[in-house]
Amino acid sequence: MLFSLRIYSFIIGLSAAFEVRAPNRQVVAFYRQTVVLGCSYTPNRDSGLGGLVVTWQRVDDSRVVHSFYYEKDQLDRQSPSYKNRTGLFHSELATGNASLRLVQIQPEDSGHYLCSVSSLQGTDKVDVQLIFAAFYTEPRLTVQVHCSNVSFRYESKGYPEPEVWWIDSEGRNLSHHTEVSSSKEDDGLLFLQTNLELDRSIGANLTFTLKNRLINQVIERPVSFSNAGLGYCTNSPRNRLALLLPPLLLLCFIVALIWNHWKKS
Ligand SMILES: *[C@@H]1O[C@H](CO)[C@@H](O)[C@H](O)[C@H]1NC(C)=O
Ligand SMILES: *[C@@H]1O[C@H](CO)[C@@H](O)[C@H](O)[C@H]1NC(C)=O
Ligand SMILES: *[C@@H]1O[C@H](CO)[C@@H](O)[C@H](O)[C@H]1NC(C)=O
Ligand SMILES: *[C@@H]1O[C@H](CO)[C@@H](O)[C@H](O)[C@H]1NC(C)=O
Ligand SMILES: *[C@@H]1O[C@H](CO)[C@@H](O)[C@H](O)[C@H]1NC(C)=O
């Protein structure tokens, strides 16, 4: 149908072929930032905005993201998930710019968007993919010293799943345990936890590296650990309690004695 419409316009010589194009078919959008999904169409010098229909829709479920016709925004059928977050560049609309501005980017915004434009000259559409990304936050280090080993843990949040490695001072990769989980309370960002355990008897100079390849983010942190001055060792929480118990009992006893004495006098 589209094809025949084009042939028709060509035959009656209304204009050159009407076309809708996207400068970038894939756009990376950052968490809580604003993004512009570019879309342009062959403008008509004479008719202005009359007869122009611009619709932005999600490809996967046809949700309406934004629409424009009768020379104004038409947001009655806009999906609630896009409410107050979209806009067109009205001053440039007549010159062929149907780009969409989307603010407060969230992980759920990732996906394919269809930019459809109809004018008196024809109708066409183009697909633009929004790729969601979030910079990983400053990683938080936790060090736990046990009897036989030391464990290092880094925690951070971002998107998408990063590459993580730990290397020793000779540049060897150390085996570690890394978990990435999706956390609801952080707006759908990924929560990263990576653990490394080392024998306590040796000191170590390590480097932790996190790489978010999609957005060229690299976080590199040196970690130094010296075993000097860590002599005393209690094996388990129960042992610690056992060590604390006698002084506590003694204290209670003394308090009871004083109380007794004070009451009598
Ligand atoms: C449309 O206009 C906006 C605002 O001036 C600009 O950022 C964008 O690059 C334009 N897009 C196209 C496809 O011309
Ligand atoms: C959108 O903005 C209007 C007016 O500022 C406000 O009343 C409404 O609650 C907002 N809706 C959402 C979903 O943010
Ligand atoms: C490290 O020490 C902790 C506490 O003593 C223990 O639970 C853990 O299994 C140890 N890890 C290794 C690899 O020995
Ligand atoms: C260590 O592992 C990372 C990721 O798996 C890899 O990119 C890097 O080249 C490795 N380094 C060495 C020295 O093997
Ligand atoms: C770590 O680096 C420090 C300072 O450069 C050095 O004194 C120490 O011997 C190193 N430790 C190990 C285990 O390589």
JSON list of N, CA and C in Angstrom, two decimals, residues 4-75:
[
{"chain": "A", "resi": 4, "resn": "SER", "atom": "N", "xyz": [2.47, 1.55, -3.39]},
{"chain": "A", "resi": 4, "resn": "SER", "atom": "CA", "xyz": [1.61, 2.07, -4.44]},
{"chain": "A", "resi": 4, "resn": "SER", "atom": "C", "xyz": [1.37, 3.57, -4.25]},
{"chain": "A", "resi": 5, "resn": "LEU", "atom": "N", "xyz": [1.31, 3.99, -2.98]},
{"chain": "A", "resi": 5, "resn": "LEU", "atom": "CA", "xyz": [1.12, 5.40, -2.69]},
{"chain": "A", "resi": 5, "resn": "LEU", "atom": "C", "xyz": [2.30, 6.20, -3.23]},
{"chain": "A", "resi": 6, "resn": "ARG", "atom": "N", "xyz": [3.48, 5.65, -3.06]},
{"chain": "A", "resi": 6, "resn": "ARG", "atom": "CA", "xyz": [4.69, 6.32, -3.51]},
{"chain": "A", "resi": 6, "resn": "ARG", "atom": "C", "xyz": [4.70, 6.44, -5.04]},
{"chain": "A", "resi": 7, "resn": "ILE", "atom": "N", "xyz": [4.33, 5.33, -5.67]},
{"chain": "A", "resi": 7, "resn": "ILE", "atom": "CA", "xyz": [4.29, 5.33, -7.14]},
{"chain": "A", "resi": 7, "resn": "ILE", "atom": "C", "xyz": [3.30, 6.37, -7.62]},
{"chain": "A", "resi": 8, "resn": "TYR", "atom": "N", "xyz": [2.19, 6.42, -6.94]},
{"chain": "A", "resi": 8, "resn": "TYR", "atom": "CA", "xyz": [1.12, 7.35, -7.28]},
{"chain": "A", "resi": 8, "resn": "TYR", "atom": "C", "xyz": [1.64, 8.80, -7.20]},
{"chain": "A", "resi": 9, "resn": "SER", "atom": "N", "xyz": [2.31, 9.14, -6.08]},
{"chain": "A", "resi": 9, "resn": "SER", "atom": "CA", "xyz": [2.82, 10.50, -5.95]},
{"chain": "A", "resi": 9, "resn": "SER", "atom": "C", "xyz": [3.85, 10.79, -7.04]},
{"chain": "A", "resi": 10, "resn": "PHE", "atom": "N", "xyz": [4.61, 9.77, -7.35]},
{"chain": "A", "resi": 10, "resn": "PHE", "atom": "CA", "xyz": [5.64, 9.95, -8.37]},
{"chain": "A", "resi": 10, "resn": "PHE", "atom": "C", "xyz": [4.99, 10.25, -9.72]},
{"chain": "A", "resi": 11, "resn": "ILE", "atom": "N", "xyz": [3.97, 9.47, -10.05]},
{"chain": "A", "resi": 11, "resn": "ILE", "atom": "CA", "xyz": [3.34, 9.60, -11.36]},
{"chain": "A", "resi": 11, "resn": "ILE", "atom": "C", "xyz": [2.68, 10.97, -11.52]},
{"chain": "A", "resi": 12, "resn": "ILE", "atom": "N", "xyz": [1.95, 11.39, -10.49]},
{"chain": "A", "resi": 12, "resn": "ILE", "atom": "CA", "xyz": [1.29, 12.68, -10.66]},
{"chain": "A", "resi": 12, "resn": "ILE", "atom": "C", "xyz": [2.25, 13.84, -10.34]},
{"chain": "A", "resi": 13, "resn": "GLY", "atom": "N", "xyz": [3.51, 13.49, -10.02]},
{"chain": "A", "resi": 13, "resn": "GLY", "atom": "CA", "xyz": [4.54, 14.52, -9.89]},
{"chain": "A", "resi": 13, "resn": "GLY", "atom": "C", "xyz": [4.33, 15.48, -8.75]},
{"chain": "A", "resi": 14, "resn": "LEU", "atom": "N", "xyz": [3.74, 14.98, -7.64]},
{"chain": "A", "resi": 14, "resn": "LEU", "atom": "CA", "xyz": [3.55, 15.85, -6.48]},
{"chain": "A", "resi": 14, "resn": "LEU", "atom": "C", "xyz": [4.88, 16.30, -5.91]},
{"chain": "A", "resi": 15, "resn": "SER", "atom": "N", "xyz": [5.81, 15.35, -5.82]},
{"chain": "A", "resi": 15, "resn": "SER", "atom": "CA", "xyz": [7.08, 15.67, -5.18]},
{"chain": "A", "resi": 15, "resn": "SER", "atom": "C", "xyz": [8.07, 14.54, -5.41]},
{"chain": "A", "resi": 16, "resn": "ALA", "atom": "N", "xyz": [9.24, 14.74, -4.92]},
{"chain": "A", "resi": 16, "resn": "ALA", "atom": "CA", "xyz": [10.21, 13.65, -4.89]},
{"chain": "A", "resi": 16, "resn": "ALA", "atom": "C", "xyz": [9.73, 12.66, -3.84]},
{"chain": "A", "resi": 17, "resn": "ALA", "atom": "N", "xyz": [10.33, 11.46, -3.82]},
{"chain": "A", "resi": 17, "resn": "ALA", "atom": "CA", "xyz": [9.89, 10.42, -2.89]},
{"chain": "A", "resi": 17, "resn": "ALA", "atom": "C", "xyz": [9.91, 10.92, -1.45]},
{"chain": "A", "resi": 18, "resn": "PHE", "atom": "N", "xyz": [8.82, 10.65, -0.74]},
{"chain": "A", "resi": 18, "resn": "PHE", "atom": "CA", "xyz": [8.74, 11.03, 0.66]},
{"chain": "A", "resi": 18, "resn": "PHE", "atom": "C", "xyz": [9.50, 9.98, 1.47]},
{"chain": "A", "resi": 19, "resn": "GLU", "atom": "N", "xyz": [10.28, 10.46, 2.43]},
{"chain": "A", "resi": 19, "resn": "GLU", "atom": "CA", "xyz": [11.11, 9.52, 3.17]},
{"chain": "A", "resi": 19, "resn": "GLU", "atom": "C", "xyz": [11.25, 9.94, 4.62]},
{"chain": "A", "resi": 20, "resn": "VAL", "atom": "N", "xyz": [11.25, 8.94, 5.53]},
{"chain": "A", "resi": 20, "resn": "VAL", "atom": "CA", "xyz": [11.50, 9.20, 6.94]},
{"chain": "A", "resi": 20, "resn": "VAL", "atom": "C", "xyz": [12.81, 8.50, 7.29]},
{"chain": "A", "resi": 21, "resn": "ARG", "atom": "N", "xyz": [13.72, 9.24, 7.91]},
{"chain": "A", "resi": 21, "resn": "ARG", "atom": "CA", "xyz": [15.03, 8.67, 8.21]},
{"chain": "A", "resi": 21, "resn": "ARG", "atom": "C", "xyz": [15.46, 8.96, 9.64]},
{"chain": "A", "resi": 22, "resn": "ALA", "atom": "N", "xyz": [16.38, 8.14, 10.13]},
{"chain": "A", "resi": 22, "resn": "ALA", "atom": "CA", "xyz": [16.92, 8.36, 11.46]},
{"chain": "A", "resi": 22, "resn": "ALA", "atom": "C", "xyz": [18.43, 8.54, 11.32]},
{"chain": "A", "resi": 23, "resn": "PRO", "atom": "N", "xyz": [19.00, 9.61, 11.89]},
{"chain": "A", "resi": 23, "resn": "PRO", "atom": "CA", "xyz": [20.45, 9.79, 11.80]},
{"chain": "A", "resi": 23, "resn": "PRO", "atom": "C", "xyz": [21.20, 8.67, 12.52]},
{"chain": "A", "resi": 24, "resn": "ASN", "atom": "N", "xyz": [20.62, 8.17, 13.62]},
{"chain": "A", "resi": 24, "resn": "ASN", "atom": "CA", "xyz": [21.22, 7.04, 14.34]},
{"chain": "A", "resi": 24, "resn": "ASN", "atom": "C", "xyz": [20.13, 6.00, 14.62]},
{"chain": "A", "resi": 25, "resn": "ARG", "atom": "N", "xyz": [20.39, 4.77, 14.16]},
{"chain": "A", "resi": 25, "resn": "ARG", "atom": "CA", "xyz": [19.40, 3.72, 14.38]},
{"chain": "A", "resi": 25, "resn": "ARG", "atom": "C", "xyz": [19.49, 3.17, 15.80]},
{"chain": "A", "resi": 26, "resn": "GLN", "atom": "N", "xyz": [20.60, 3.43, 16.47]},
{"chain": "A", "resi": 26, "resn": "GLN", "atom": "CA", "xyz": [20.77, 3.01, 17.86]},
{"chain": "A", "resi": 26, "resn": "GLN", "atom": "C", "xyz": [21.27, 4.20, 18.67]},
{"chain": "A", "resi": 27, "resn": "VAL", "atom": "N", "xyz": [20.63, 4.44, 19.81]},
{"chain": "A", "resi": 27, "resn": "VAL", "atom": "CA", "xyz": [21.01, 5.58, 20.64]},
{"chain": "A", "resi": 27, "resn": "VAL", "atom": "C", "xyz": [21.18, 5.08, 22.08]},
{"chain": "A", "resi": 28, "resn": "VAL", "atom": "N", "xyz": [22.31, 5.42, 22.67]},
{"chain": "A", "resi": 28, "resn": "VAL", "atom": "CA", "xyz": [22.53, 5.04, 24.07]},
{"chain": "A", "resi": 28, "resn": "VAL", "atom": "C", "xyz": [21.97, 6.15, 24.96]},
{"chain": "A", "resi": 29, "resn": "ALA", "atom": "N", "xyz": [21.15, 5.74, 25.91]},
{"chain": "A", "resi": 29, "resn": "ALA", "atom": "CA", "xyz": [20.51, 6.71, 26.81]},
{"chain": "A", "resi": 29, "resn": "ALA", "atom": "C", "xyz": [20.91, 6.39, 28.24]},
{"chain": "A", "resi": 30, "resn": "PHE", "atom": "N", "xyz": [21.22, 7.44, 29.00]},
{"chain": "A", "resi": 30, "resn": "PHE", "atom": "CA", "xyz": [21.73, 7.24, 30.35]},
{"chain": "A", "resi": 30, "resn": "PHE", "atom": "C", "xyz": [20.67, 7.43, 31.42]},
{"chain": "A", "resi": 31, "resn": "TYR", "atom": "N", "xyz": [20.80, 6.65, 32.45]},
{"chain": "A", "resi": 31, "resn": "TYR", "atom": "CA", "xyz": [19.91, 6.68, 33.61]},
{"chain": "A", "resi": 31, "resn": "TYR", "atom": "C", "xyz": [19.65, 8.11, 34.09]},
{"chain": "A", "resi": 32, "resn": "ARG", "atom": "N", "xyz": [18.39, 8.46, 34.18]},
{"chain": "A", "resi": 32, "resn": "ARG", "atom": "CA", "xyz": [17.91, 9.76, 34.67]},
{"chain": "A", "resi": 32, "resn": "ARG", "atom": "C", "xyz": [18.28, 10.96, 33.80]},
{"chain": "A", "resi": 33, "resn": "GLN", "atom": "N", "xyz": [18.88, 10.70, 32.63]},
{"chain": "A", "resi": 33, "resn": "GLN", "atom": "CA", "xyz": [19.25, 11.80, 31.74]},
{"chain": "A", "resi": 33, "resn": "GLN", "atom": "C", "xyz": [18.18, 11.99, 30.67]},
{"chain": "A", "resi": 34, "resn": "THR", "atom": "N", "xyz": [18.47, 12.93, 29.77]},
{"chain": "A", "resi": 34, "resn": "THR", "atom": "CA", "xyz": [17.56, 13.21, 28.66]},
{"chain": "A", "resi": 34, "resn": "THR", "atom": "C", "xyz": [18.19, 12.66, 27.39]},
{"chain": "A", "resi": 35, "resn": "VAL", "atom": "N", "xyz": [17.35, 12.12, 26.50]},
{"chain": "A", "resi": 35, "resn": "VAL", "atom": "CA", "xyz": [17.88, 11.63, 25.23]},
{"chain": "A", "resi": 35, "resn": "VAL", "atom": "C", "xyz": [17.01, 12.17, 24.10]},
{"chain": "A", "resi": 36, "resn": "VAL", "atom": "N", "xyz": [17.62, 12.33, 22.92]},
{"chain": "A", "resi": 36, "resn": "VAL", "atom": "CA", "xyz": [16.86, 12.72, 21.73]},
{"chain": "A", "resi": 36, "resn": "VAL", "atom": "C", "xyz": [16.96, 11.57, 20.73]},
{"chain": "A", "resi": 37, "resn": "LEU", "atom": "N", "xyz": [15.78, 11.02, 20.38]},
{"chain": "A", "resi": 37, "resn": "LEU", "atom": "CA", "xyz": [15.73, 10.00, 19.34]},
{"chain": "A", "resi": 37, "resn": "LEU", "atom": "C", "xyz": [15.50, 10.75, 18.02]},
{"chain": "A", "resi": 38, "resn": "GLY", "atom": "N", "xyz": [16.52, 10.76, 17.21]},
{"chain": "A", "resi": 38, "resn": "GLY", "atom": "CA", "xyz": [16.46, 11.56, 15.98]},
{"chain": "A", "resi": 38, "resn": "GLY", "atom": "C", "xyz": [15.59, 10.92, 14.91]},
{"chain": "A", "resi": 39, "resn": "CYS", "atom": "N", "xyz": [14.80, 11.75, 14.22]},
{"chain": "A", "resi": 39, "resn": "CYS", "atom": "CA", "xyz": [13.95, 11.28, 13.12]},
{"chain": "A", "resi": 39, "resn": "CYS", "atom": "C", "xyz": [13.68, 12.47, 12.21]},
{"chain": "A", "resi": 40, "resn": "SER", "atom": "N", "xyz": [13.90, 12.30, 10.92]},
{"chain": "A", "resi": 40, "resn": "SER", "atom": "CA", "xyz": [13.61, 13.42, 10.02]},
{"chain": "A", "resi": 40, "resn": "SER", "atom": "C", "xyz": [12.82, 12.94, 8.82]},
{"chain": "A", "resi": 41, "resn": "TYR", "atom": "N", "xyz": [12.06, 13.83, 8.21]},
{"chain": "A", "resi": 41, "resn": "TYR", "atom": "CA", "xyz": [11.26, 13.46, 7.05]},
{"chain": "A", "resi": 41, "resn": "TYR", "atom": "C", "xyz": [11.43, 14.52, 5.96]},
{"chain": "A", "resi": 42, "resn": "THR", "atom": "N", "xyz": [11.06, 14.16, 4.76]},
{"chain": "A", "resi": 42, "resn": "THR", "atom": "CA", "xyz": [11.15, 15.09, 3.63]},
{"chain": "A", "resi": 42, "resn": "THR", "atom": "C", "xyz": [10.09, 16.17, 3.82]},
{"chain": "A", "resi": 43, "resn": "PRO", "atom": "N", "xyz": [10.51, 17.42, 4.08]},
{"chain": "A", "resi": 43, "resn": "PRO", "atom": "CA", "xyz": [9.51, 18.45, 4.37]},
{"chain": "A", "resi": 43, "resn": "PRO", "atom": "C", "xyz": [8.82, 18.94, 3.11]},
{"chain": "A", "resi": 44, "resn": "ASN", "atom": "N", "xyz": [7.67, 19.53, 3.33]},
{"chain": "A", "resi": 44, "resn": "ASN", "atom": "CA", "xyz": [6.92, 20.13, 2.23]},
{"chain": "A", "resi": 44, "resn": "ASN", "atom": "C", "xyz": [6.98, 21.64, 2.42]},
{"chain": "A", "resi": 45, "resn": "ARG", "atom": "N", "xyz": [7.53, 22.33, 1.45]},
{"chain": "A", "resi": 45, "resn": "ARG", "atom": "CA", "xyz": [7.77, 23.78, 1.62]},
{"chain": "A", "resi": 45, "resn": "ARG", "atom": "C", "xyz": [6.47, 24.57, 1.81]},
{"chain": "A", "resi": 46, "resn": "ASP", "atom": "N", "xyz": [5.40, 24.12, 1.17]},
{"chain": "A", "resi": 46, "resn": "ASP", "atom": "CA", "xyz": [4.19, 24.94, 1.15]},
{"chain": "A", "resi": 46, "resn": "ASP", "atom": "C", "xyz": [3.23, 24.69, 2.30]},
{"chain": "A", "resi": 47, "resn": "SER", "atom": "N", "xyz": [3.02, 23.39, 2.64]},
{"chain": "A", "resi": 47, "resn": "SER", "atom": "CA", "xyz": [1.87, 23.10, 3.49]},
{"chain": "A", "resi": 47, "resn": "SER", "atom": "C", "xyz": [2.09, 23.28, 4.99]},
{"chain": "A", "resi": 48, "resn": "GLY", "atom": "N", "xyz": [3.34, 23.59, 5.42]},
{"chain": "A", "resi": 48, "resn": "GLY", "atom": "CA", "xyz": [3.58, 23.79, 6.84]},
{"chain": "A", "resi": 48, "resn": "GLY", "atom": "C", "xyz": [3.23, 22.56, 7.64]},
{"chain": "A", "resi": 49, "resn": "LEU", "atom": "N", "xyz": [2.48, 22.75, 8.74]},
{"chain": "A", "resi": 49, "resn": "LEU", "atom": "CA", "xyz": [2.13, 21.62, 9.60]},
{"chain": "A", "resi": 49, "resn": "LEU", "atom": "C", "xyz": [0.78, 21.00, 9.22]},
{"chain": "A", "resi": 50, "resn": "GLY", "atom": "N", "xyz": [0.11, 21.63, 8.26]},
{"chain": "A", "resi": 50, "resn": "GLY", "atom": "CA", "xyz": [-1.20, 21.11, 7.86]},
{"chain": "A", "resi": 50, "resn": "GLY", "atom": "C", "xyz": [-1.07, 19.71, 7.28]},
{"chain": "A", "resi": 51, "resn": "GLY", "atom": "N", "xyz": [-1.89, 18.81, 7.79]},
{"chain": "A", "resi": 51, "resn": "GLY", "atom": "CA", "xyz": [-1.87, 17.44, 7.29]},
{"chain": "A", "resi": 51, "resn": "GLY", "atom": "C", "xyz": [-0.73, 16.60, 7.82]},
{"chain": "A", "resi": 52, "resn": "LEU", "atom": "N", "xyz": [0.08, 17.18, 8.71]},
{"chain": "A", "resi": 52, "resn": "LEU", "atom": "CA", "xyz": [1.21, 16.42, 9.25]},
{"chain": "A", "resi": 52, "resn": "LEU", "atom": "C", "xyz": [0.78, 15.57, 10.46]},
{"chain": "A", "resi": 53, "resn": "VAL", "atom": "N", "xyz": [1.14, 14.29, 10.41]},
{"chain": "A", "resi": 53, "resn": "VAL", "atom": "CA", "xyz": [0.88, 13.39, 11.54]},
{"chain": "A", "resi": 53, "resn": "VAL", "atom": "C", "xyz": [2.20, 12.73, 11.93]},
{"chain": "A", "resi": 54, "resn": "VAL", "atom": "N", "xyz": [2.61, 12.95, 13.18]},
{"chain": "A", "resi": 54, "resn": "VAL", "atom": "CA", "xyz": [3.84, 12.31, 13.68]},
{"chain": "A", "resi": 54, "resn": "VAL", "atom": "C", "xyz": [3.44, 11.43, 14.85]},
{"chain": "A", "resi": 55, "resn": "THR", "atom": "N", "xyz": [3.85, 10.19, 14.81]},
{"chain": "A", "resi": 55, "resn": "THR", "atom": "CA", "xyz": [3.57, 9.28, 15.92]},
{"chain": "A", "resi": 55, "resn": "THR", "atom": "C", "xyz": [4.82, 8.52, 16.31]},
{"chain": "A", "resi": 56, "resn": "TRP", "atom": "N", "xyz": [5.11, 8.55, 17.60]},
{"chain": "A", "resi": 56, "resn": "TRP", "atom": "CA", "xyz": [6.19, 7.72, 18.15]},
{"chain": "A", "resi": 56, "resn": "TRP", "atom": "C", "xyz": [5.53, 6.62, 18.97]},
{"chain": "A", "resi": 57, "resn": "GLN", "atom": "N", "xyz": [5.93, 5.37, 18.66]},
{"chain": "A", "resi": 57, "resn": "GLN", "atom": "CA", "xyz": [5.33, 4.22, 19.33]},
{"chain": "A", "resi": 57, "resn": "GLN", "atom": "C", "xyz": [6.39, 3.20, 19.70]},
{"chain": "A", "resi": 58, "resn": "ARG", "atom": "N", "xyz": [6.11, 2.42, 20.77]},
{"chain": "A", "resi": 58, "resn": "ARG", "atom": "CA", "xyz": [7.00, 1.30, 21.09]},
{"chain": "A", "resi": 58, "resn": "ARG", "atom": "C", "xyz": [6.69, 0.19, 20.11]},
{"chain": "A", "resi": 59, "resn": "VAL", "atom": "N", "xyz": [7.73, -0.43, 19.56]},
{"chain": "A", "resi": 59, "resn": "VAL", "atom": "CA", "xyz": [7.54, -1.50, 18.58]},
{"chain": "A", "resi": 59, "resn": "VAL", "atom": "C", "xyz": [7.00, -2.76, 19.25]},
{"chain": "A", "resi": 60, "resn": "ASP", "atom": "N", "xyz": [7.52, -3.09, 20.43]},
{"chain": "A", "resi": 60, "resn": "ASP", "atom": "CA", "xyz": [7.16, -4.37, 21.07]},
{"chain": "A", "resi": 60, "resn": "ASP", "atom": "C", "xyz": [5.69, -4.46, 21.46]},
{"chain": "A", "resi": 61, "resn": "ASP", "atom": "N", "xyz": [5.10, -3.39, 22.00]},
{"chain": "A", "resi": 61, "resn": "ASP", "atom": "CA", "xyz": [3.71, -3.51, 22.46]},
{"chain": "A", "resi": 61, "resn": "ASP", "atom": "C", "xyz": [2.81, -2.39, 21.94]},
{"chain": "A", "resi": 62, "resn": "SER", "atom": "N", "xyz": [3.29, -1.63, 20.96]},
{"chain": "A", "resi": 62, "resn": "SER", "atom": "CA", "xyz": [2.49, -0.56, 20.31]},
{"chain": "A", "resi": 62, "resn": "SER", "atom": "C", "xyz": [2.05, 0.56, 21.26]},
{"chain": "A", "resi": 63, "resn": "ARG", "atom": "N", "xyz": [2.65, 0.65, 22.43]},
{"chain": "A", "resi": 63, "resn": "ARG", "atom": "CA", "xyz": [2.30, 1.76, 23.32]},
{"chain": "A", "resi": 63, "resn": "ARG", "atom": "C", "xyz": [2.58, 3.09, 22.62]},
{"chain": "A", "resi": 64, "resn": "VAL", "atom": "N", "xyz": [1.70, 4.05, 22.79]},
{"chain": "A", "resi": 64, "resn": "VAL", "atom": "CA", "xyz": [1.91, 5.37, 22.19]},
{"chain": "A", "resi": 64, "resn": "VAL", "atom": "C", "xyz": [2.84, 6.17, 23.11]},
{"chain": "A", "resi": 65, "resn": "VAL", "atom": "N", "xyz": [3.93, 6.64, 22.55]},
{"chain": "A", "resi": 65, "resn": "VAL", "atom": "CA", "xyz": [4.89, 7.42, 23.31]},
{"chain": "A", "resi": 65, "resn": "VAL", "atom": "C", "xyz": [4.57, 8.91, 23.17]},
{"chain": "A", "resi": 66, "resn": "HIS", "atom": "N", "xyz": [4.26, 9.31, 21.92]},
{"chain": "A", "resi": 66, "resn": "HIS", "atom": "CA", "xyz": [3.92, 10.72, 21.67]},
{"chain": "A", "resi": 66, "resn": "HIS", "atom": "C", "xyz": [3.23, 10.79, 20.31]},
{"chain": "A", "resi": 67, "resn": "SER", "atom": "N", "xyz": [2.23, 11.68, 20.19]},
{"chain": "A", "resi": 67, "resn": "SER", "atom": "CA", "xyz": [1.69, 11.88, 18.84]},
{"chain": "A", "resi": 67, "resn": "SER", "atom": "C", "xyz": [1.29, 13.33, 18.62]},
{"chain": "A", "resi": 68, "resn": "PHE", "atom": "N", "xyz": [1.28, 13.69, 17.36]},
{"chain": "A", "resi": 68, "resn": "PHE", "atom": "CA", "xyz": [1.07, 15.08, 16.94]},
{"chain": "A", "resi": 68, "resn": "PHE", "atom": "C", "xyz": [0.22, 15.07, 15.67]},
{"chain": "A", "resi": 69, "resn": "TYR", "atom": "N", "xyz": [-0.92, 15.74, 15.70]},
{"chain": "A", "resi": 69, "resn": "TYR", "atom": "CA", "xyz": [-1.71, 15.97, 14.49]},
{"chain": "A", "resi": 69, "resn": "TYR", "atom": "C", "xyz": [-2.67, 17.13, 14.73]},
{"chain": "A", "resi": 70, "resn": "TYR", "atom": "N", "xyz": [-3.37, 17.60, 13.67]},
{"chain": "A", "resi": 70, "resn": "TYR", "atom": "CA", "xyz": [-4.16, 18.84, 13.75]},
{"chain": "A", "resi": 70, "resn": "TYR", "atom": "C", "xyz": [-3.31, 19.98, 14.33]},
{"chain": "A", "resi": 71, "resn": "GLU", "atom": "N", "xyz": [-2.02, 19.96, 13.99]},
{"chain": "A", "resi": 71, "resn": "GLU", "atom": "CA", "xyz": [-1.07, 21.02, 14.35]},
{"chain": "A", "resi": 71, "resn": "GLU", "atom": "C", "xyz": [-0.82, 21.16, 15.85]},
{"chain": "A", "resi": 72, "resn": "LYS", "atom": "N", "xyz": [-1.09, 20.08, 16.62]},
{"chain": "A", "resi": 72, "resn": "LYS", "atom": "CA", "xyz": [-0.69, 20.13, 18.04]},
{"chain": "A", "resi": 72, "resn": "LYS", "atom": "C", "xyz": [-0.46, 18.74, 18.62]},
{"chain": "A", "resi": 73, "resn": "ASP", "atom": "N", "xyz": [0.17, 18.73, 19.80]},
{"chain": "A", "resi": 73, "resn": "ASP", "atom": "CA", "xyz": [0.41, 17.47, 20.50]},
{"chain": "A", "resi": 73, "resn": "ASP", "atom": "C", "xyz": [-0.93, 16.85, 20.86]},
{"chain": "A", "resi": 74, "resn": "GLN", "atom": "N", "xyz": [-1.02, 15.54, 20.70]},
{"chain": "A", "resi": 74, "resn": "GLN", "atom": "CA", "xyz": [-2.26, 14.82, 21.03]},
{"chain": "A", "resi": 74, "resn": "GLN", "atom": "C", "xyz": [-1.86, 13.71, 22.00]},
{"chain": "A", "resi": 75, "resn": "LEU", "atom": "N", "xyz": [-2.14, 13.97, 23.28]},
{"chain": "A", "resi": 75, "resn": "LEU", "atom": "CA", "xyz": [-1.59, 13.05, 24.28]},
{"chain": "A", "resi": 75, "resn": "LEU", "atom": "C", "xyz": [-2.66, 12.22, 25.01]}
]
